[in-house]
Tab-separated table of C-alpha atoms in Angstrom:
chain	number	residue	atom	x	y	z
R	1	MET	CA	-13.151	4.075	2.419
R	2	LEU	CA	-9.931	2.504	3.650
R	3	THR	CA	-9.963	1.751	7.368
R	4	ILE	CA	-6.483	0.989	8.660
R	5	ALA	CA	-4.973	0.457	12.106
R	6	GLN	CA	-2.628	3.127	13.452
R	7	ALA	CA	0.211	0.570	13.762
R	8	THR	CA	-0.145	-0.419	10.088
R	9	TYR	CA	-0.309	3.230	8.996
R	10	ASP	CA	2.840	3.950	11.055
R	11	ALA	CA	4.655	0.929	9.556
R	12	ILE	CA	3.855	2.011	5.981
R	13	VAL	CA	4.993	5.600	6.652
R	14	ALA	CA	8.178	4.417	8.410
R	15	HIS	CA	9.021	2.144	5.471
R	16	ALA	CA	8.462	4.985	2.974
R	17	LYS	CA	10.641	7.391	4.981
R	18	ARG	CA	13.387	4.811	5.575
R	19	ASP	CA	13.699	3.898	1.875
R	20	HIS	CA	13.506	7.512	0.598
R	21	PRO	CA	14.570	8.459	-2.085
R	22	VAL	CA	13.993	4.915	-3.426
R	23	GLU	CA	10.301	4.047	-3.747
R	24	ALA	CA	9.217	1.749	-0.927
R	25	CYS	CA	6.617	-0.934	-1.635
R	26	GLY	CA	4.638	-3.604	0.110
R	27	ILE	CA	1.307	-5.250	0.772
R	28	VAL	CA	-1.092	-5.446	3.692
R	29	ALA	CA	-2.976	-8.738	3.583
R	30	GLY	CA	-6.253	-9.602	5.226
R	31	PRO	CA	-8.825	-12.385	5.386
R	32	GLU	CA	-10.438	-13.034	2.010
R	33	GLY	CA	-13.575	-10.978	1.500
R	34	SER	CA	-13.160	-8.995	4.737
R	35	ASP	CA	-11.697	-5.616	3.675
R	36	ARG	CA	-9.610	-5.773	6.906
R	37	PRO	CA	-5.939	-4.999	6.169
R	38	GLU	CA	-4.270	-6.827	9.054
R	39	ARG	CA	-0.877	-8.288	8.111
R	40	PHE	CA	1.793	-5.789	7.073
R	41	ILE	CA	4.287	-7.220	4.573
R	42	GLU	CA	7.219	-5.017	3.689
R	43	MET	CA	8.643	-5.866	0.270
R	44	VAL	CA	11.919	-4.923	-1.408
R	45	ASN	CA	11.857	-2.641	-4.429
R	46	ALA	CA	13.805	-4.872	-6.814
R	47	ALA	CA	14.194	-1.913	-9.207
R	48	GLY	CA	15.945	0.149	-6.504
R	49	SER	CA	14.588	3.225	-8.243
R	50	PRO	CA	13.383	6.636	-7.000
R	51	THR	CA	10.796	6.733	-9.808
R	52	PHE	CA	9.603	3.140	-10.181
R	53	TYR	CA	8.935	0.136	-7.991
R	54	GLU	CA	8.988	-3.528	-8.858
R	55	TYR	CA	8.470	-6.566	-6.670
R	56	ASP	CA	10.969	-9.406	-6.991
R	57	SER	CA	8.972	-12.010	-8.933
R	58	THR	CA	10.149	-14.901	-6.726
R	59	ASP	CA	9.243	-13.009	-3.517
R	60	LEU	CA	5.860	-12.053	-4.951
R	61	LEU	CA	5.040	-15.610	-6.013
R	62	GLN	CA	6.012	-16.888	-2.558
R	63	LEU	CA	3.860	-14.206	-0.909
R	64	TYR	CA	0.797	-15.050	-3.034
R	65	ARG	CA	1.218	-18.752	-2.214
R	66	GLU	CA	1.463	-17.896	1.480
R	67	MET	CA	-1.624	-15.668	1.340
R	68	ASP	CA	-3.515	-18.419	-0.483
R	69	GLN	CA	-2.573	-20.952	2.216
R	70	ARG	CA	-3.672	-18.527	4.950
R	71	GLY	CA	-6.962	-17.608	3.259
R	72	GLU	CA	-5.782	-14.046	2.695
R	73	GLU	CA	-5.787	-11.591	-0.155
R	74	PRO	CA	-4.020	-8.259	-0.714
R	75	MET	CA	-6.118	-5.539	0.922
R	76	VAL	CA	-3.613	-2.710	0.513
R	77	ILE	CA	-0.923	-2.420	-2.125
R	78	TYR	CA	1.308	0.491	-1.217
R	79	HIS	CA	4.302	2.322	-2.526
R	80	SER	CA	5.877	5.714	-2.103
R	81	HIS	CA	6.510	8.594	-4.442
R	82	SER	CA	9.679	10.379	-3.400
R	83	ALA	CA	9.653	13.214	-5.944
R	84	THR	CA	6.053	13.571	-7.109
R	85	GLU	CA	2.538	13.904	-5.742
R	86	ALA	CA	0.982	10.860	-4.060
R	87	TYR	CA	-1.203	10.141	-7.088
R	88	PRO	CA	-1.009	7.043	-9.317
R	89	SER	CA	1.221	7.460	-12.339
R	90	VAL	CA	0.283	6.037	-15.738
R	91	THR	CA	2.580	3.097	-14.947
R	92	ASP	CA	0.892	2.581	-11.545
R	93	ILE	CA	-2.522	2.551	-13.229
R	94	ASN	CA	-1.404	0.122	-15.940
R	95	LEU	CA	0.092	-2.272	-13.365
R	96	ALA	CA	-2.934	-2.205	-11.024
R	97	SER	CA	-4.163	-5.794	-11.263
R	98	GLU	CA	-6.108	-6.227	-8.008
R	99	PRO	CA	-9.527	-4.586	-8.473
R	100	GLY	CA	-10.506	-5.220	-4.829
R	101	ALA	CA	-7.367	-3.674	-3.344
R	102	HIS	CA	-6.804	-0.231	-1.903
R	103	TYR	CA	-3.811	1.359	-3.640
R	104	VAL	CA	-2.016	3.527	-1.099
R	105	LEU	CA	0.535	6.113	-2.132
R	106	VAL	CA	2.811	7.799	0.379
R	107	GLY	CA	4.405	11.044	-0.739
R	108	THR	CA	7.784	11.704	0.879
R	109	ARG	CA	8.975	14.530	-1.386
R	110	GLU	CA	8.575	17.315	1.189
R	111	HIS	CA	10.518	15.876	4.152
R	112	GLY	CA	12.234	12.783	2.727
R	113	ASN	CA	13.379	10.555	5.549
R	114	ASN	CA	13.347	13.390	8.084
R	115	GLU	CA	10.669	14.190	10.634
R	116	GLY	CA	7.571	15.741	9.180
R	117	PRO	CA	4.277	14.787	7.606
R	118	VAL	CA	3.799	12.740	4.461
R	119	GLU	CA	0.983	12.594	1.947
R	120	PHE	CA	-0.969	9.376	2.633
R	121	ARG	CA	-3.648	8.799	0.027
R	122	SER	CA	-5.684	5.786	-1.022
R	123	TYR	CA	-7.240	4.937	-4.368
R	124	ARG	CA	-9.302	2.265	-6.019
R	125	ILE	CA	-8.053	1.457	-9.512
R	126	VAL	CA	-10.404	-0.621	-11.650
R	127	ASP	CA	-10.117	-0.969	-15.424
R	128	GLY	CA	-7.792	2.036	-15.593
R	129	GLN	CA	-10.187	4.278	-13.648
R	130	VAL	CA	-8.730	5.950	-10.537
R	131	THR	CA	-11.007	6.941	-7.653
R	132	GLU	CA	-9.581	8.520	-4.522
R	133	GLU	CA	-11.132	7.348	-1.266
R	134	GLU	CA	-11.110	8.533	2.333
R	135	VAL	CA	-8.679	6.991	4.804
R	136	ALA	CA	-9.732	6.337	8.401
R	137	VAL	CA	-6.881	5.548	10.783
R	138	VAL	CA	-8.224	3.747	13.865
R	139	PRO	CA	-6.436	2.687	17.078
R	140	THR	CA	-6.960	-1.020	16.374
R	141	LEU	CA	-8.609	-2.896	13.564
R	142	SER	CA	-11.581	-5.003	14.482
R	143	ALA	CA	-14.458	-6.339	12.420
R	144	GLU	CA	-16.765	-3.902	14.189
R	145	ALA	CA	-14.554	-0.875	13.523
R	146	THR	CA	-14.179	-1.780	9.856
R	147	GLU	CA	-17.935	-2.184	9.397
R	148	ALA	CA	-18.740	1.030	11.297
R	149	ALA	CA	-16.271	3.065	9.228
R	150	GLY	CA	-17.205	1.475	5.892
């Protein structure tokens, strides 16, 4: 189960709506080994595509160095699907390289960047196997809330 703070959920959804129809992407980092997604990091889709996302390699390297220095790891790797279901594509599955991460997909195809709900789904992707998991949105993220929900 992914337990995520309301503010982080809102930030991910806002990013996905704002960038629609281009796929939005980013990472939520947290303390190593904690499963607490705490630090929202909005990234730029270097591909600028409505059907594919790609991190800028320089930005990504800098981010991983920063996370390493802070004792963090990627807890959530998110991107949006602007024209298809919020389910990992073959490309998404092949690029999934963080077995401990929650892969969040936000579907914006129904309302685009207008008011209205989005699909917000989370998956674990390990060795090409996709498993959908529940998402619990909590008011604030604390160690206690994460453990109680997990």
